Short mmCIF file of C-alpha atoms and ligand atoms in Angstrom, two decimals:
data_model
loop_
_atom_site.label_atom_id
_atom_site.label_comp_id
_atom_site.label_asym_id
_atom_site.label_seq_id
_atom_site.Cartn_x
_atom_site.Cartn_y
_atom_site.Cartn_z
CA MET I 1 -6.41 14.40 4.04
CA ARG I 2 -7.68 15.04 7.55
CA ALA I 3 -6.10 13.27 10.49
CA ALA I 4 -7.98 10.56 12.39
CA SER I 5 -8.00 12.56 15.57
CA GLU I 6 -9.30 15.68 13.87
CA ASN I 7 -12.99 16.54 13.75
CA ASP I 8 -14.59 13.29 14.79
CA PRO I 9 -18.25 13.45 13.83
CA GLN I 10 -20.43 11.61 16.31
CA GLU I 11 -22.71 10.34 13.59
CA VAL I 12 -21.64 8.05 10.80
CA PRO I 13 -22.91 9.58 7.56
CA PRO I 14 -25.34 7.29 5.73
CA SER I 15 -23.99 5.46 2.68
CA ARG I 16 -25.91 5.08 -0.56
CA PHE I 17 -24.62 1.54 -0.90
CA PHE I 18 -24.18 0.12 2.62
CA ARG I 19 -27.71 0.75 3.81
CA ARG I 20 -29.56 0.19 7.05
CA GLU I 21 -32.60 -1.97 6.48
CA THR I 22 -34.75 -2.88 9.48
CA GLY I 23 -31.94 -1.98 11.85
CA ALA I 24 -29.16 -3.97 10.20
CA LEU I 25 -26.70 -2.96 7.50
CA SER I 26 -26.90 -4.55 4.09
CA VAL I 27 -25.21 -4.18 0.73
CA GLU I 28 -27.21 -4.53 -2.48
CA GLY I 29 -29.96 -6.13 -0.37
CA HIS I 30 -27.71 -8.75 1.29
CA ALA I 31 -27.32 -8.62 5.07
CA LEU I 32 -23.72 -8.01 6.06
CA SER I 33 -24.19 -10.41 8.96
CA ALA I 34 -25.02 -13.15 6.41
CA ILE I 35 -21.83 -12.34 4.48
CA ALA I 36 -19.80 -12.48 7.70
CA ASP I 37 -21.38 -15.81 8.68
CA GLU I 38 -20.72 -17.35 5.28
CA VAL I 39 -17.29 -15.92 4.44
CA GLY I 40 -15.88 -15.10 7.87
CA THR I 41 -14.07 -11.93 8.93
CA PRO I 42 -12.14 -9.78 8.28
CA THR I 43 -13.55 -9.42 4.76
CA TYR I 44 -13.60 -6.61 2.24
CA VAL I 45 -17.07 -6.17 0.77
CA TYR I 46 -17.65 -4.29 -2.49
CA SER I 47 -20.83 -3.08 -4.15
CA ARG I 48 -21.03 -3.42 -7.90
CA SER I 49 -23.69 -0.70 -8.25
CA ALA I 50 -21.39 1.67 -6.38
CA LEU I 51 -18.61 1.01 -8.88
CA THR I 52 -20.95 1.69 -11.78
CA ALA I 53 -22.31 4.86 -10.19
CA ALA I 54 -18.82 6.18 -9.45
CA TYR I 55 -17.62 5.55 -13.01
CA GLU I 56 -20.70 7.28 -14.41
CA GLU I 57 -20.24 10.28 -12.12
CA VAL I 58 -16.66 10.79 -13.29
CA THR I 59 -17.55 10.42 -16.99
CA GLN I 60 -20.46 12.82 -16.54
CA ALA I 61 -18.15 15.37 -14.94
CA MET I 62 -15.80 15.10 -17.92
CA GLY I 63 -18.86 15.97 -20.02
CA THR I 64 -18.34 16.50 -23.71
CA LEU I 65 -14.54 16.56 -23.52
CA PRO I 66 -13.14 13.71 -25.61
CA HIS I 67 -11.73 11.68 -22.75
CA LEU I 68 -10.46 8.40 -21.36
CA VAL I 69 -10.87 7.40 -17.74
CA ALA I 70 -7.68 5.48 -16.94
CA TYR I 71 -8.41 3.98 -13.51
CA ALA I 72 -5.35 4.10 -11.23
CA ILE I 73 -5.45 0.43 -10.46
CA LYS I 74 -3.07 0.81 -7.54
CA ALA I 75 -6.19 1.83 -5.60
CA ASN I 76 -7.64 -1.66 -5.94
CA GLY I 77 -6.48 -4.22 -8.48
CA ASN I 78 -8.94 -6.98 -7.69
CA LEU I 79 -9.65 -8.71 -11.01
CA ALA I 80 -13.42 -8.77 -10.53
CA ILE I 81 -13.43 -5.03 -9.95
CA LEU I 82 -11.18 -4.47 -12.96
CA ARG I 83 -13.38 -6.65 -15.15
CA HIS I 84 -16.44 -4.69 -14.16
CA LEU I 85 -14.75 -1.33 -14.77
CA ALA I 86 -13.43 -2.64 -18.12
CA SER I 87 -16.98 -3.58 -19.12
CA LEU I 88 -18.01 0.03 -18.50
CA GLY I 89 -15.27 1.28 -20.86
CA CYS I 90 -12.60 2.13 -18.34
CA GLY I 91 -8.87 2.12 -19.12
CA ALA I 92 -6.01 1.84 -16.64
CA ASP I 93 -3.11 3.77 -15.20
CA ILE I 94 -0.54 1.17 -14.16
CA VAL I 95 2.73 1.44 -12.25
CA SER I 96 4.29 -2.01 -12.63
CA ALA I 97 4.43 -5.11 -14.80
CA GLY I 98 2.23 -6.73 -12.18
CA GLU I 99 -0.48 -4.15 -12.72
CA LEU I 100 -0.06 -4.51 -16.50
CA TRP I 101 -0.70 -8.22 -16.11
CA ARG I 102 -3.79 -7.56 -14.01
CA ALA I 103 -5.17 -4.92 -16.36
CA THR I 104 -4.81 -6.99 -19.53
CA ARG I 105 -5.98 -10.14 -17.78
CA ALA I 106 -9.15 -8.27 -16.77
CA GLY I 107 -9.78 -7.33 -20.39
CA ILE I 108 -8.71 -3.69 -20.38
CA PRO I 109 -7.54 -3.01 -23.94
CA PRO I 110 -3.81 -2.09 -24.17
CA SER I 111 -4.81 1.00 -26.17
CA LYS I 112 -6.40 2.29 -22.93
CA ILE I 113 -3.42 1.62 -20.66
CA VAL I 114 -0.84 4.20 -19.59
CA PHE I 115 2.22 3.38 -17.50
CA SER I 116 3.29 5.84 -14.74
CA GLY I 117 6.04 5.55 -12.13
CA VAL I 118 9.59 6.75 -11.52
CA GLY I 119 11.36 3.38 -11.47
CA LYS I 120 10.35 1.19 -14.41
CA ARG I 121 12.76 -1.71 -14.81
CA ASP I 122 13.94 -2.92 -18.23
CA GLU I 123 11.69 -5.97 -18.14
CA GLU I 124 8.71 -3.77 -17.31
CA ILE I 125 9.44 -1.47 -20.26
CA GLU I 126 9.77 -4.59 -22.44
CA ALA I 127 6.44 -5.91 -21.23
CA ALA I 128 4.73 -2.58 -21.92
CA LEU I 129 6.15 -2.44 -25.44
CA GLU I 130 5.25 -6.06 -26.05
CA ALA I 131 1.67 -5.43 -24.92
CA ASP I 132 1.57 -2.33 -27.14
CA ILE I 133 0.03 -0.10 -24.48
CA ARG I 134 -1.03 3.44 -25.21
CA ALA I 135 1.94 5.23 -23.64
CA ILE I 136 4.83 4.90 -21.24
CA HIS I 137 4.90 7.99 -19.03
CA VAL I 138 8.54 9.00 -18.88
CA GLU I 139 9.60 10.65 -15.64
CA SER I 140 13.37 11.22 -16.12
CA GLU I 141 16.12 11.54 -18.72
CA PRO I 142 17.75 8.18 -17.93
CA GLU I 143 14.36 6.51 -18.21
CA LEU I 144 13.82 8.03 -21.66
CA GLU I 145 17.18 6.60 -22.72
CA ARG I 146 16.24 3.13 -21.47
CA VAL I 147 12.93 3.25 -23.34
CA ALA I 148 14.69 4.38 -26.55
CA GLU I 149 17.34 1.67 -26.18
CA ILE I 150 14.82 -1.12 -25.60
CA ALA I 151 12.56 0.08 -28.44
CA LYS I 152 15.59 0.16 -30.76
CA ARG I 153 16.56 -3.37 -29.79
CA ARG I 154 13.02 -4.45 -30.59
CA GLY I 155 13.11 -2.58 -33.92
CA ALA I 156 10.09 -0.55 -32.89
CA ALA I 157 9.05 2.95 -31.88
CA ALA I 158 7.84 3.42 -28.30
CA ARG I 159 4.86 5.66 -27.65
CA VAL I 160 5.72 7.87 -24.68
CA ALA I 161 4.25 10.79 -22.77
CA LEU I 162 6.36 13.23 -20.75
CA ARG I 163 5.25 13.49 -17.14
CA VAL I 164 5.77 17.02 -16.03
CA ASN I 165 6.25 18.15 -12.44
CA PRO I 166 4.50 21.53 -12.51
CA ASP I 167 5.69 22.64 -9.04
CA VAL I 168 2.13 23.18 -7.89
CA ASP I 169 1.17 22.64 -4.27
CA ALA I 170 -1.83 20.29 -4.18
CA LYS I 171 -2.42 21.20 -0.51
CA THR I 172 -2.98 17.66 0.62
CA HIS I 173 -1.27 15.20 2.97
CA PRO I 174 2.50 15.42 2.20
CA TYR I 175 2.70 11.67 1.58
CA ILE I 176 0.24 11.94 -1.31
CA ALA I 177 1.33 15.28 -2.80
CA THR I 178 3.29 14.62 -5.98
CA GLY I 179 3.38 17.90 -7.90
CA LEU I 180 6.11 19.84 -6.08
CA HIS I 181 9.72 20.03 -7.18
CA ASP I 182 10.97 18.41 -3.98
CA THR I 183 9.09 15.19 -4.77
CA LYS I 184 10.55 12.43 -6.92
CA PHE I 185 7.82 12.65 -9.57
CA GLY I 186 7.95 13.92 -13.15
CA LEU I 187 10.27 16.32 -14.92
CA GLU I 188 10.49 20.03 -14.22
CA LEU I 189 9.18 21.92 -17.22
CA PRO I 190 12.57 23.20 -18.48
CA ARG I 191 13.96 19.67 -18.34
CA ALA I 192 10.94 18.23 -20.13
CA ARG I 193 11.31 20.94 -22.77
CA ALA I 194 15.00 20.15 -23.19
CA LEU I 195 14.08 16.57 -24.10
CA LEU I 196 12.00 17.57 -27.13
CA PRO I 197 14.84 17.56 -29.71
CA ARG I 198 15.94 14.12 -28.48
CA LEU I 199 12.38 12.81 -28.69
CA LEU I 200 11.59 14.28 -32.06
CA GLY I 201 14.91 13.20 -33.54
CA SER I 202 14.63 9.53 -32.58
CA PRO I 203 13.01 6.96 -34.85
CA HIS I 204 12.44 4.86 -31.74
CA LEU I 205 10.39 7.37 -29.75
CA LEU I 206 6.94 8.78 -30.48
CA LEU I 207 5.76 11.60 -28.24
CA GLU I 208 2.12 10.68 -27.85
CA GLY I 209 1.24 12.83 -24.85
CA VAL I 210 2.02 15.02 -21.89
CA ALA I 211 1.00 14.17 -18.33
CA CYS I 212 0.96 15.34 -14.75
CA HIS I 213 -0.48 14.20 -11.42
CA ILE I 214 -0.20 16.69 -8.60
CA GLY I 215 -1.58 14.55 -5.80
CA SER I 216 -4.53 12.84 -4.18
CA GLN I 217 -7.53 14.10 -2.27
CA LEU I 218 -7.39 17.62 -3.68
CA GLU I 219 -9.20 19.92 -1.25
CA THR I 220 -9.49 22.79 -3.70
CA THR I 221 -9.51 22.84 -7.47
CA ALA I 222 -7.31 25.91 -8.05
CA PRO I 223 -4.01 23.93 -7.98
CA LEU I 224 -5.46 21.49 -10.51
CA THR I 225 -6.48 24.25 -12.91
CA GLU I 226 -3.05 25.81 -12.52
CA ALA I 227 -1.25 22.53 -13.23
CA VAL I 228 -3.48 21.68 -16.21
CA ALA I 229 -2.92 25.18 -17.64
CA LEU I 230 0.87 24.74 -17.41
CA LEU I 231 0.53 21.32 -18.99
CA SER I 232 -1.64 22.76 -21.77
CA ASP I 233 1.00 25.36 -22.57
CA PHE I 234 3.63 22.67 -22.69
CA ALA I 235 1.41 20.52 -24.95
CA ARG I 236 1.17 23.48 -27.32
CA GLU I 237 4.97 23.82 -27.35
CA CYS I 238 5.27 20.11 -28.15
CA VAL I 239 2.83 20.37 -31.05
CA GLU I 240 4.55 23.47 -32.37
CA ALA I 241 7.86 21.62 -32.23
CA GLY I 242 6.29 18.93 -34.44
CA ALA I 243 5.29 16.25 -31.93
CA PRO I 244 2.41 13.94 -32.97
CA LEU I 245 0.61 14.56 -29.67
CA ARG I 246 -2.67 12.68 -29.07
CA SER I 247 -3.33 13.09 -25.37
CA ILE I 248 -3.08 15.31 -22.36
CA ASP I 249 -3.20 13.38 -19.09
CA VAL I 250 -4.29 15.42 -16.09
CA GLY I 251 -3.72 12.71 -13.46
CA GLY I 252 -5.97 11.57 -10.61
CA GLY I 253 -6.79 13.28 -7.34
CA TRP I 254 -10.60 13.25 -7.61
CA PRO I 255 -11.45 13.42 -3.90
CA MET I 256 -13.87 11.30 -1.92
CA ALA I 257 -15.51 12.15 1.37
CA TYR I 258 -14.51 9.93 4.28
CA GLY I 259 -17.04 11.49 6.66
CA ASN I 260 -14.97 13.79 8.91
CA GLU I 261 -14.70 16.76 6.58
CA HIS I 262 -14.94 20.27 8.03
CA ALA I 263 -15.98 21.50 4.61
CA PRO I 264 -17.07 19.43 1.65
CA TYR I 265 -14.50 18.45 -0.94
CA PRO I 266 -15.04 19.82 -4.44
CA SER I 267 -17.81 17.94 -6.24
CA HIS I 268 -16.98 15.83 -9.27
CA GLN I 269 -18.64 18.47 -11.39
CA ALA I 270 -16.36 21.15 -9.93
CA PHE I 271 -13.36 18.90 -10.50
CA GLY I 272 -14.34 18.39 -14.14
CA ASP I 273 -14.90 22.13 -14.53
CA ALA I 274 -11.43 22.80 -13.09
CA ILE I 275 -9.89 20.47 -15.68
CA ARG I 276 -11.87 22.17 -18.46
CA SER I 277 -10.80 25.63 -17.40
CA GLY I 278 -7.14 24.58 -17.25
CA LEU I 279 -7.41 23.23 -20.79
CA GLN I 280 -8.34 26.55 -22.36
CA ASN I 281 -4.98 27.02 -24.01
CA ALA I 282 -4.50 23.36 -24.95
CA PRO I 283 -4.03 22.49 -28.61
CA ASP I 284 -7.19 21.27 -30.36
CA GLY I 285 -7.96 17.64 -30.91
CA LEU I 286 -6.28 16.10 -27.87
CA GLU I 287 -7.95 13.37 -25.87
CA VAL I 288 -8.01 14.18 -22.16
CA ILE I 289 -6.96 11.31 -19.92
CA THR I 290 -7.84 11.34 -16.24
CA GLU I 291 -6.61 8.80 -13.70
CA PRO I 292 -9.02 8.57 -10.77
CA GLY I 293 -8.24 5.90 -8.22
CA ARG I 294 -10.18 6.26 -4.98
CA ALA I 295 -13.07 8.13 -6.60
CA LEU I 296 -14.00 4.96 -8.48
CA VAL I 297 -13.59 2.36 -5.75
CA GLY I 298 -13.23 4.03 -2.34
CA ASP I 299 -16.89 4.30 -1.44
CA ALA I 300 -17.72 1.01 -3.11
CA GLY I 301 -15.79 -0.97 -0.50
CA ALA I 302 -15.90 -1.49 3.25
CA LEU I 303 -14.06 -3.71 5.68
CA LEU I 304 -16.25 -6.07 7.67
CA THR I 305 -14.71 -7.03 11.00
CA ARG I 306 -15.80 -8.75 14.20
CA VAL I 307 -15.12 -7.75 17.79
CA ILE I 308 -12.83 -10.23 19.54
CA TYR I 309 -12.69 -8.57 22.97
CA VAL I 310 -13.61 -5.32 24.64
CA LYS I 311 -10.93 -4.28 27.09
CA ARG I 312 -10.70 -1.51 29.66
CA GLY I 313 -7.40 0.32 29.46
CA GLY I 314 -5.61 2.45 32.01
CA GLY I 315 -5.13 6.18 31.85
CA GLU I 316 -7.37 8.98 32.95
CA PRO I 317 -10.09 8.82 31.73
CA ALA I 318 -9.73 5.08 31.24
CA ARG I 319 -9.72 4.07 27.63
CA ARG I 320 -12.00 1.48 26.12
CA PHE I 321 -10.35 -0.69 23.49
CA VAL I 322 -12.55 -2.52 21.03
CA ILE I 323 -10.23 -5.21 19.72
CA VAL I 324 -11.35 -6.45 16.33
CA ASP I 325 -10.11 -9.13 13.94
CA ALA I 326 -9.01 -6.57 11.32
CA ALA I 327 -5.83 -4.60 11.88
CA MET I 328 -3.26 -2.36 10.24
CA THR I 329 -2.43 -5.42 8.17
CA GLU I 330 -5.83 -5.18 6.47
CA LEU I 331 -6.15 -1.38 6.42
CA ILE I 332 -2.94 0.56 6.99
CA ARG I 333 -4.29 4.04 6.16
CA PRO I 334 -5.06 5.05 9.78
CA ALA I 335 -1.60 3.96 10.95
CA LEU I 336 0.24 5.42 7.97
CA TYR I 337 -1.53 8.74 7.43
CA GLU I 338 -3.71 9.00 10.52
CA ALA I 339 -6.50 8.68 7.99
CA TYR I 340 -10.10 8.72 9.15
CA HIS I 341 -12.53 5.94 8.28
CA ALA I 342 -16.11 5.94 9.52
CA VAL I 343 -16.98 2.99 11.75
CA ASP I 344 -20.54 1.73 11.47
CA LEU I 345 -22.38 -0.88 13.53
CA VAL I 346 -23.77 -3.75 11.51
CA GLU I 347 -26.59 -4.23 14.06
CA GLU I 348 -28.10 -1.06 15.44
CA SER I 349 -27.91 -0.54 19.19
CA ALA I 350 -30.10 1.59 21.45
CA ALA I 351 -27.44 1.68 24.19
CA ALA I 352 -25.75 4.91 25.28
CA ARG I 353 -22.50 5.74 23.55
CA ALA I 354 -19.05 6.42 24.90
CA PRO I 355 -15.62 6.87 23.33
CA ALA I 356 -13.71 3.80 22.25
CA ASP I 357 -10.58 3.03 20.24
CA VAL I 358 -11.03 0.38 17.57
CA VAL I 359 -7.75 -1.52 17.43
CA GLY I 360 -6.39 -4.68 15.85
CA PRO I 361 -4.43 -7.60 17.31
CA VAL I 362 -1.06 -6.54 15.81
CA CYS I 363 1.74 -5.81 18.25
CA GLU I 364 2.18 -2.12 17.50
CA SER I 365 0.64 0.85 19.29
CA GLY I 366 0.03 2.34 15.85
CA ASP I 367 -2.28 -0.56 15.04
CA PHE I 368 -5.59 1.23 15.20
CA LEU I 369 -8.49 1.62 12.80
CA ALA I 370 -10.27 4.42 14.65
CA LEU I 371 -9.63 6.48 17.77
CA GLY I 372 -12.09 7.97 20.25
CA ARG I 373 -15.25 6.99 18.39
CA HIS I 374 -18.62 7.14 20.07
CA LEU I 375 -19.68 3.52 20.12
CA PRO I 376 -22.40 1.78 22.19
CA VAL I 377 -21.39 0.91 25.75
CA ASP I 378 -22.79 -2.60 25.30
CA LEU I 379 -20.56 -3.39 22.32
CA THR I 380 -19.28 -6.89 22.93
CA ARG I 381 -17.48 -9.94 21.61
CA GLY I 382 -18.96 -11.18 18.33
CA ASP I 383 -20.45 -7.84 17.25
CA LEU I 384 -19.77 -6.80 13.70
CA LEU I 385 -18.35 -3.44 12.64
CA LEU I 386 -18.09 -2.00 9.17
CA ILE I 387 -15.10 0.21 8.40
CA ARG I 388 -16.33 2.41 5.59
CA GLY I 389 -14.62 4.07 2.62
CA ALA I 390 -12.08 1.26 2.48
CA GLY I 391 -12.41 0.24 -1.18
CA ALA I 392 -9.33 2.22 -2.20
CA TYR I 393 -5.83 1.56 -0.85
CA GLY I 394 -7.28 -0.97 1.59
CA ARG I 395 -6.82 -4.61 0.55
CA GLU I 396 -4.31 -3.36 -1.99
CA MET I 397 -1.92 -2.12 0.71
CA ALA I 398 -2.46 -5.11 2.98
CA SER I 399 0.45 -7.05 4.43
CA ALA I 400 0.90 -10.40 6.12
CA TYR I 401 2.73 -8.87 9.11
CA ASN I 402 2.45 -10.98 12.27
CA ALA I 403 1.81 -13.96 9.90
CA ARG I 404 -1.75 -12.77 9.40
CA PRO I 405 -3.24 -14.13 6.16
CA PRO I 406 -4.74 -11.30 4.05
CA ALA I 407 -8.51 -10.83 4.13
CA ALA I 408 -11.05 -12.28 1.71
CA GLU I 409 -12.93 -10.08 -0.75
CA VAL I 410 -16.61 -10.26 -1.67
CA LEU I 411 -18.39 -8.53 -4.55
CA ALA I 412 -22.13 -8.01 -4.19
CA ASP I 413 -24.66 -7.15 -6.83
CA GLU I 414 -28.44 -7.04 -6.75
CA GLU I 415 -28.74 -10.77 -7.32
CA SER I 416 -26.07 -12.29 -5.14
CA PHE I 417 -22.73 -11.90 -3.49
CA ARG I 418 -19.66 -13.97 -4.21
CA VAL I 419 -16.11 -14.35 -2.95
CA VAL I 420 -13.86 -12.72 -5.55
CA ARG I 421 -10.66 -13.41 -3.63
CA ARG I 422 -10.44 -16.19 -1.11
CA ARG I 423 -8.86 -15.63 2.26
CA ALA I 424 -5.22 -16.64 2.12
CA SER I 425 -4.32 -19.62 4.28
CA VAL I 426 -1.56 -19.53 6.85
CA ALA I 427 0.26 -22.25 4.89
CA SER I 428 0.12 -20.17 1.71
CA LEU I 429 2.20 -17.49 3.41
CA SER I 430 5.22 -19.78 3.49
CA LEU I 431 4.78 -21.42 0.07
CA LEU I 432 7.88 -19.75 -1.35
CA GLU I 433 10.13 -20.49 1.62
CA GLU I 434 12.43 -23.49 1.88
CA GLU I 435 11.01 -26.50 3.67
N1 LLP F 1 -2.26 8.80 -11.05
C1 LLP F 1 -1.04 8.70 -10.51
C2 LLP F 1 0.16 8.87 -11.35
C3 LLP F 1 -0.92 8.41 -9.13
O1 LLP F 1 0.29 8.31 -8.60
C4 LLP F 1 -2.08 8.23 -8.36
C5 LLP F 1 -1.99 7.93 -6.93
C6 LLP F 1 -3.33 8.35 -8.98
C7 LLP F 1 -3.37 8.63 -10.34
C8 LLP F 1 -4.63 8.14 -8.26
O2 LLP F 1 -4.84 9.02 -7.20
P1 LLP F 1 -6.31 9.09 -6.52
O3 LLP F 1 -7.26 9.51 -7.59
O4 LLP F 1 -6.62 7.73 -6.02
O5 LLP F 1 -6.17 10.05 -5.45
N2 LLP F 1 -2.10 5.24 -0.46
C9 LLP F 1 -2.60 6.60 -0.46
C10 LLP F 1 -2.79 7.13 -1.85
C11 LLP F 1 -1.54 7.08 -2.71
C12 LLP F 1 -1.80 7.60 -4.08
C13 LLP F 1 -0.64 7.40 -4.97
N3 LLP F 1 -0.87 7.81 -6.31
C14 LLP F 1 -3.90 6.64 0.34
O6 LLP F 1 -4.30 5.61 0.87
O7 LLP F 1 -4.53 7.67 0.46
#
C-alpha cells in the first residue's frame, strides 16, 4: 500500500461508476448532489453495477478452475451488498459470529461459508457448527482441540481446514501482511503437518481443506504463486495421509488501484494466472477457494462529504485546510495506514488549483482524509467532495469517536437509489448505557 504523502497525482483518475455527466458527478445516472440533498452527508454511496462487474472480473480470472469466491465480508458487511453478492453466487469468508449472522441473514448458503481468524471463541465455534458451514479454518493447536471438544459434545464431526503460514513475504504494508512467521496468523508448515495424525484419528474432525492468506494489496504475484505452491504440496501430503480433502483456499489479496500507483498493480487476470501456476502440483479434484475483499467492493463505494469550512493555517507556506463533515471516524484508512484515497469534486470547477489538506472535525491531528491535494482555490462551504475507493474497509471500520453517529449508506442501481443503512442518531449511541 502506498502512503498518502507518496506520489500524489494531480489528476483524479476517472471512475467507470462515479461518472462526470455535464460537469457534475453521478452514480448509475443519479446526481450525487441529489443524493446528498436527500440523504445528507457524510454518506457512503455504492454502485450495484460496480459490484456485479467486480464479481464477474474475479470469476473470469479464475477461469475454468472449479472455484468458489468466498467474499471476505470484513471489507463491507452491509446486508444489501451481501444480498446482491449472494444473488451472483458468492460465498463468504467470515471472522466472527457476527459476520456469520450477517452472511446467513443475507442468504449466503452455509455450504459456501468459511470461518477464518486466530481467536474464535467457544460460542462462535458452536454457532459455526450449528449453521453447518463449509469449514472452520483452524489456526493453532489449542483451537483445533476446542473445535474437537465442541464437536464431540455435539455428537458431530466438524469440517475443518488447516490455515498454513507459508512464511512468504507479501511485500505490502506491514499491517496487512499476514503470511510471515512473525505474524499471528496460521500454522507453520511443520506444525500443520504434525497435526495430521490427530486430525485423521479423530471421529470428531474432518479435514476438508487447506488454506492460506498472505496479505492484502499484493503488488507482485510471485509471493502468491510461491505460497500457493507450498500449500499445494501440503494438500498433496494431506491426501496421501488419507485426508478427505475437498478444497484449497488461496486467500484474498486481489489488489485494487487507489489512483496514486507508481506502477500498475497486477491485473485480475495476472492474479488468477499466479494462482493457477501455484496449483500445478496440487492434487486433482480440489475446489479452489479465493477470498477477495476489497476487489469486490472497494471501487463500488465512495464517501460523499460536504465542506463545512475552509481555513487558512499557519506555517510556511501557509496550509489550506478543507474541513469536511466526514472524518477518521467514517474512513480511518488514511489515519491508520497513511492510505491514499482520490478526492473528486462533485461539481466541476474552472478555478485555479492549489494544495489543500482535507480534514475532518475530530480532535486529532491524524484526522485527515487527504493531504496536499490540488483542489480549486474557490472551494467553499457547502461544496461536495467524493472520497473514492472507499467501499472496502470504510464504513466497516467506522467508529463513533467524538460521539459522531456513523454515516448512512446508499445503494444505487440504474433505476433508483435507496438508503440501505440509515444514519445512526446521537441518541442511539447511548442506547445500551444506563439512564
Ligand atoms: N482472507 C483473509 C483471511 C483475510 O484476513 C483478509 C483480509 C482477506 C481475505 C481479504 O483481503 P483483501 O482481498 O480485501 O485484501 N483494513 C485493511 C485491510 C485488512 C485486511 C485484513 N484481512 C485496509 O483497509 O486496507
